[in-house]
Amino acid sequence: PCALLQTRMQSLQPDPKAQYRSVYEALKRIVLTEGLWRPLRGINVTMLGAGPAHAMYFACYEKMKKSLSDSLQQGGNSHLANGIAGSVATLLHDAVMNPAEVVKQRMQMFNSPYKSVLSCVRTVRRTEGFGAFYRSYTTQLTMNVPFQAIHFITYEFVQEHINPRREYNPRSHIVAGAVAGAVAAAATTPLDVCKTLLNTQENTALSSLNISGHLSGMVNAFRTVYRLGGLPGFFRGVQARVIYQMPSTAIAWSVYEFFKYFLTKHKLEKRT
């Protein structure tokens, strides 16, 4: 639900029926006017891409973090290594998730013409070409590379203070994951607003500036957002974005740390 609220609230020139003053008001109006299940629209395509994307993401992160930490700070925890490993892992993750994000956000827009994931994929490919699924990829990377760098550095930093022995501790993983997600989300909101504009190609906003065709490129997106909303426009939906990222990163880290602990423990027991 928070993902849909974030997409709606980042709209630069929304329909009068889709103008919201707060996250609570947005959720209430969407449920009352569009149905109880509307906030979950697009969740299926997200789930489809999330499995393989996160598998590559964490596998790459762990391998690079260990290799770089040994090189940069023998036997210690290097924040630089954590940031670099998280950034490189993002390249693989976003290559899978970017098309899924395009479909999800188009289905979440107010009065979306798409009835299903398949119809959205077919229509976009037919009318805009395959490149439409990666139109925001550079912006996505420009946003997610600093997001993940901040995210991983913050997570490891918080863990050092609340779980210095780095034992399996569900509470510390949840707290550190939530804090890391909130800090990274707030810092990268301007880039996320630009990414949403490139993904949705918001007709009303582009038409108001007499922009014909499809908007592409991060520079054009930044310029368009500024012309339509000024500096405050870059922080549209920041509250929804933080609320969305906090439980998301908390759950991701707690599940990841559990399986890491479980598999490591199982491996040690087998050796014994």
CSV table of N, CA, C and O in Angstrom, one decimal, residues 27-94:
chain,number,residue,atom,x,y,z
A,27,LEU,N,-4.7,7.1,1.7
A,27,LEU,CA,-5.1,5.7,1.9
A,27,LEU,C,-6.6,5.6,2.1
A,27,LEU,O,-7.2,4.8,1.5
A,28,LYS,N,-7.1,6.5,2.9
A,28,LYS,CA,-8.6,6.5,3.2
A,28,LYS,C,-9.4,6.7,1.9
A,28,LYS,O,-10.3,6.0,1.6
A,29,ARG,N,-9.0,7.7,1.2
A,29,ARG,CA,-9.7,8.1,-0.1
A,29,ARG,C,-9.6,7.0,-1.1
A,29,ARG,O,-10.6,6.7,-1.9
A,30,ILE,N,-8.4,6.4,-1.3
A,30,ILE,CA,-8.2,5.4,-2.3
A,30,ILE,C,-9.1,4.2,-1.9
A,30,ILE,O,-9.7,3.6,-2.8
A,31,VAL,N,-9.1,3.8,-0.7
A,31,VAL,CA,-9.9,2.6,-0.3
A,31,VAL,C,-11.4,2.9,-0.5
A,31,VAL,O,-12.2,2.0,-1.0
A,32,LEU,N,-11.9,4.1,-0.1
A,32,LEU,CA,-13.3,4.4,-0.2
A,32,LEU,C,-13.8,4.6,-1.6
A,32,LEU,O,-14.9,4.2,-2.0
A,33,THR,N,-12.9,5.2,-2.5
A,33,THR,CA,-13.4,5.5,-3.9
A,33,THR,C,-13.0,4.4,-4.9
A,33,THR,O,-13.6,4.3,-5.9
A,34,GLU,N,-11.9,3.7,-4.6
A,34,GLU,CA,-11.4,2.7,-5.6
A,34,GLU,C,-11.4,1.3,-5.1
A,34,GLU,O,-11.1,0.4,-5.9
A,35,GLY,N,-11.8,1.1,-3.9
A,35,GLY,CA,-11.9,-0.3,-3.4
A,35,GLY,C,-10.8,-0.7,-2.4
A,35,GLY,O,-9.7,-0.1,-2.4
A,36,LEU,N,-11.1,-1.7,-1.6
A,36,LEU,CA,-10.2,-2.2,-0.6
A,36,LEU,C,-8.9,-2.7,-1.1
A,36,LEU,O,-7.8,-2.5,-0.5
A,37,TRP,N,-8.9,-3.4,-2.3
A,37,TRP,CA,-7.7,-4.0,-2.8
A,37,TRP,C,-6.9,-3.1,-3.7
A,37,TRP,O,-5.8,-3.5,-4.1
A,38,ARG,N,-7.3,-1.9,-4.0
A,38,ARG,CA,-6.6,-1.0,-4.9
A,38,ARG,C,-5.2,-0.7,-4.4
A,38,ARG,O,-4.2,-0.7,-5.2
A,39,PRO,N,-4.9,-0.5,-3.0
A,39,PRO,CA,-3.6,-0.2,-2.6
A,39,PRO,C,-2.6,-1.4,-2.9
A,39,PRO,O,-1.4,-1.1,-2.8
A,40,LEU,N,-3.1,-2.6,-3.1
A,40,LEU,CA,-2.2,-3.7,-3.4
A,40,LEU,C,-2.0,-3.9,-4.9
A,40,LEU,O,-1.3,-4.9,-5.3
A,41,ARG,N,-2.4,-3.0,-5.7
A,41,ARG,CA,-2.3,-3.2,-7.2
A,41,ARG,C,-0.8,-3.1,-7.6
A,41,ARG,O,0.0,-2.3,-7.1
A,42,GLY,N,-0.4,-4.1,-8.4
A,42,GLY,CA,1.0,-4.2,-8.8
A,42,GLY,C,1.9,-5.0,-8.0
A,42,GLY,O,3.1,-5.2,-8.3
A,43,ILE,N,1.3,-5.5,-6.8
A,43,ILE,CA,2.2,-6.3,-5.9
A,43,ILE,C,2.7,-7.6,-6.5
A,43,ILE,O,3.7,-8.1,-6.2
A,44,ASN,N,1.8,-8.2,-7.5
A,44,ASN,CA,2.2,-9.4,-8.1
A,44,ASN,C,3.5,-9.3,-8.9
A,44,ASN,O,4.4,-10.2,-8.9
A,45,VAL,N,3.6,-8.3,-9.7
A,45,VAL,CA,4.8,-8.1,-10.5
A,45,VAL,C,6.0,-7.8,-9.7
A,45,VAL,O,7.1,-8.2,-10.0
A,46,THR,N,5.8,-7.1,-8.5
A,46,THR,CA,6.9,-6.8,-7.6
A,46,THR,C,7.4,-8.1,-7.0
A,46,THR,O,8.6,-8.3,-6.9
A,47,MET,N,6.5,-9.0,-6.6
A,47,MET,CA,6.9,-10.3,-6.0
A,47,MET,C,7.6,-11.2,-7.0
A,47,MET,O,8.5,-11.9,-6.6
A,48,LEU,N,7.2,-11.1,-8.2
A,48,LEU,CA,7.8,-11.9,-9.3
A,48,LEU,C,9.3,-11.5,-9.5
A,48,LEU,O,10.1,-12.4,-9.7
A,49,GLY,N,9.6,-10.2,-9.4
A,49,GLY,CA,11.0,-9.8,-9.7
A,49,GLY,C,11.8,-9.8,-8.4
A,49,GLY,O,13.0,-9.9,-8.5
A,50,ALA,N,11.2,-9.7,-7.3
A,50,ALA,CA,11.9,-9.5,-6.0
A,50,ALA,C,12.8,-10.7,-5.6
A,50,ALA,O,13.9,-10.5,-5.1
A,51,GLY,N,12.3,-11.9,-5.9
A,51,GLY,CA,13.0,-13.1,-5.5
A,51,GLY,C,14.4,-13.2,-6.1
A,51,GLY,O,15.4,-13.2,-5.4
A,52,PRO,N,14.5,-13.3,-7.4
A,52,PRO,CA,15.8,-13.4,-8.1
A,52,PRO,C,16.6,-12.1,-7.9
A,52,PRO,O,17.8,-12.2,-7.7
A,53,ALA,N,16.0,-11.0,-7.8
A,53,ALA,CA,16.7,-9.7,-7.7
A,53,ALA,C,17.4,-9.7,-6.3
A,53,ALA,O,18.6,-9.3,-6.2
A,54,HIS,N,16.7,-10.0,-5.2
A,54,HIS,CA,17.3,-10.0,-3.9
A,54,HIS,C,18.3,-11.1,-3.7
A,54,HIS,O,19.3,-10.9,-2.9
A,55,ALA,N,18.1,-12.2,-4.4
A,55,ALA,CA,19.1,-13.3,-4.2
A,55,ALA,C,20.5,-12.9,-4.8
A,55,ALA,O,21.5,-13.1,-4.2
A,56,MET,N,20.5,-12.3,-6.0
A,56,MET,CA,21.7,-11.8,-6.6
A,56,MET,C,22.3,-10.6,-5.7
A,56,MET,O,23.5,-10.5,-5.6
A,57,TYR,N,21.4,-9.8,-5.2
A,57,TYR,CA,21.8,-8.6,-4.4
A,57,TYR,C,22.6,-9.0,-3.2
A,57,TYR,O,23.7,-8.5,-3.0
A,58,PHE,N,22.0,-9.9,-2.4
A,58,PHE,CA,22.7,-10.2,-1.1
A,58,PHE,C,23.9,-11.1,-1.4
A,58,PHE,O,24.9,-11.0,-0.6
A,59,ALA,N,23.9,-12.0,-2.4
A,59,ALA,CA,25.0,-12.8,-2.7
A,59,ALA,C,26.2,-12.0,-3.1
A,59,ALA,O,27.3,-12.2,-2.7
A,60,CYS,N,25.9,-11.0,-4.0
A,60,CYS,CA,27.0,-10.1,-4.5
A,60,CYS,C,27.5,-9.3,-3.3
A,60,CYS,O,28.7,-9.1,-3.2
A,61,TYR,N,26.6,-8.8,-2.5
A,61,TYR,CA,27.0,-7.9,-1.3
A,61,TYR,C,28.0,-8.7,-0.4
A,61,TYR,O,29.0,-8.1,0.0
A,62,GLU,N,27.6,-9.9,0.0
A,62,GLU,CA,28.4,-10.6,1.0
A,62,GLU,C,29.8,-10.9,0.4
A,62,GLU,O,30.8,-10.8,1.1
A,63,LYS,N,29.8,-11.4,-0.9
A,63,LYS,CA,31.1,-11.8,-1.5
A,63,LYS,C,32.0,-10.5,-1.6
A,63,LYS,O,33.2,-10.6,-1.2
A,64,MET,N,31.5,-9.4,-2.1
A,64,MET,CA,32.3,-8.2,-2.3
A,64,MET,C,32.7,-7.6,-0.9
A,64,MET,O,33.8,-7.1,-0.8
A,65,LYS,N,31.8,-7.6,0.0
A,65,LYS,CA,32.1,-7.0,1.3
A,65,LYS,C,33.3,-7.7,2.0
A,65,LYS,O,34.2,-7.1,2.5
A,66,LYS,N,33.2,-9.1,1.9
A,66,LYS,CA,34.3,-9.9,2.5
A,66,LYS,C,35.6,-9.6,1.8
A,66,LYS,O,36.7,-9.4,2.5
A,67,SER,N,35.6,-9.6,0.5
A,67,SER,CA,36.8,-9.5,-0.3
A,67,SER,C,37.4,-8.1,-0.1
A,67,SER,O,38.6,-7.9,0.2
A,68,LEU,N,36.6,-7.1,-0.1
A,68,LEU,CA,37.1,-5.7,0.0
A,68,LEU,C,37.5,-5.4,1.4
A,68,LEU,O,38.5,-4.6,1.6
A,69,SER,N,36.8,-5.9,2.4
A,69,SER,CA,37.1,-5.6,3.8
A,69,SER,C,38.5,-6.2,4.1
A,69,SER,O,39.3,-5.6,4.9
A,70,ASP,N,38.8,-7.4,3.6
A,70,ASP,CA,40.1,-8.0,3.8
A,70,ASP,C,41.2,-7.2,3.2
A,70,ASP,O,42.3,-7.2,3.7
A,71,SER,N,40.9,-6.6,2.1
A,71,SER,CA,41.9,-5.8,1.4
A,71,SER,C,42.1,-4.4,2.0
A,71,SER,O,43.2,-3.9,2.1
A,72,LEU,N,41.0,-3.8,2.4
A,72,LEU,CA,41.0,-2.4,2.9
A,72,LEU,C,41.3,-2.3,4.4
A,72,LEU,O,42.0,-1.4,4.9
A,73,GLN,N,40.8,-3.3,5.1
A,73,GLN,CA,41.0,-3.3,6.6
A,73,GLN,C,41.0,-4.7,7.1
A,73,GLN,O,40.0,-5.3,7.5
A,74,GLN,N,42.2,-5.3,7.1
A,74,GLN,CA,42.4,-6.7,7.4
A,74,GLN,C,41.7,-7.1,8.7
A,74,GLN,O,42.1,-6.5,9.8
A,75,GLY,N,40.8,-8.0,8.6
A,75,GLY,CA,40.1,-8.5,9.8
A,75,GLY,C,39.1,-7.6,10.5
A,75,GLY,O,38.5,-7.9,11.5
A,76,GLY,N,38.8,-6.4,9.9
A,76,GLY,CA,37.9,-5.5,10.4
A,76,GLY,C,36.7,-5.2,9.5
A,76,GLY,O,36.6,-5.8,8.5
A,77,ASN,N,35.9,-4.2,10.0
A,77,ASN,CA,34.7,-3.9,9.2
A,77,ASN,C,34.9,-2.5,8.5
A,77,ASN,O,34.9,-1.5,9.2
A,78,SER,N,35.1,-2.5,7.2
A,78,SER,CA,35.3,-1.3,6.5
A,78,SER,C,34.0,-0.7,6.0
A,78,SER,O,33.3,-1.4,5.2
A,79,HIS,N,33.7,0.5,6.4
A,79,HIS,CA,32.5,1.2,5.9
A,79,HIS,C,32.6,1.5,4.4
A,79,HIS,O,31.6,1.4,3.6
A,80,LEU,N,33.8,1.8,3.9
A,80,LEU,CA,34.0,2.0,2.5
A,80,LEU,C,33.7,0.7,1.7
A,80,LEU,O,33.1,0.7,0.7
A,81,ALA,N,34.2,-0.4,2.2
A,81,ALA,CA,33.9,-1.7,1.6
A,81,ALA,C,32.4,-2.0,1.6
A,81,ALA,O,31.9,-2.5,0.6
A,82,ASN,N,31.7,-1.7,2.7
A,82,ASN,CA,30.3,-1.9,2.7
A,82,ASN,C,29.5,-1.1,1.7
A,82,ASN,O,28.6,-1.6,1.0
A,83,GLY,N,30.0,0.2,1.5
A,83,GLY,CA,29.3,1.1,0.6
A,83,GLY,C,29.6,0.6,-0.9
A,83,GLY,O,28.6,0.6,-1.7
A,84,ILE,N,30.8,0.2,-1.2
A,84,ILE,CA,31.1,-0.2,-2.5
A,84,ILE,C,30.4,-1.5,-2.9
A,84,ILE,O,29.8,-1.6,-4.0
A,85,ALA,N,30.4,-2.4,-1.9
A,85,ALA,CA,29.7,-3.7,-2.2
A,85,ALA,C,28.2,-3.5,-2.4
A,85,ALA,O,27.6,-4.1,-3.3
A,86,GLY,N,27.6,-2.7,-1.6
A,86,GLY,CA,26.2,-2.4,-1.8
A,86,GLY,C,25.9,-1.7,-3.1
A,86,GLY,O,24.9,-2.0,-3.7
A,87,SER,N,26.8,-0.8,-3.5
A,87,SER,CA,26.6,-0.1,-4.8
A,87,SER,C,26.7,-1.1,-6.0
A,87,SER,O,25.8,-1.1,-6.9
A,88,VAL,N,27.7,-2.0,-6.0
A,88,VAL,CA,27.8,-3.0,-7.1
A,88,VAL,C,26.7,-4.0,-7.1
A,88,VAL,O,26.1,-4.3,-8.2
A,89,ALA,N,26.2,-4.4,-5.9
A,89,ALA,CA,25.1,-5.3,-5.9
A,89,ALA,C,23.8,-4.7,-6.5
A,89,ALA,O,23.0,-5.4,-7.0
A,90,THR,N,23.7,-3.4,-6.4
A,90,THR,CA,22.6,-2.7,-6.9
A,90,THR,C,22.5,-2.8,-8.4
A,90,THR,O,21.4,-2.8,-9.0
A,91,LEU,N,23.6,-2.9,-9.1
A,91,LEU,CA,23.6,-3.0,-10.6
A,91,LEU,C,22.8,-4.2,-11.0
A,91,LEU,O,22.0,-4.2,-11.9
A,92,LEU,N,23.1,-5.3,-10.3
A,92,LEU,CA,22.4,-6.6,-10.6
A,92,LEU,C,20.9,-6.5,-10.2
A,92,LEU,O,20.1,-7.0,-11.0
A,93,HIS,N,20.7,-6.0,-9.0
A,93,HIS,CA,19.3,-6.0,-8.5
A,93,HIS,C,18.4,-5.1,-9.4
A,93,HIS,O,17.3,-5.5,-9.8
A,94,ASP,N,18.9,-3.9,-9.9
A,94,ASP,CA,18.1,-3.0,-10.6
A,94,ASP,C,17.8,-3.5,-12.1
A,94,ASP,O,16.9,-3.2,-12.7
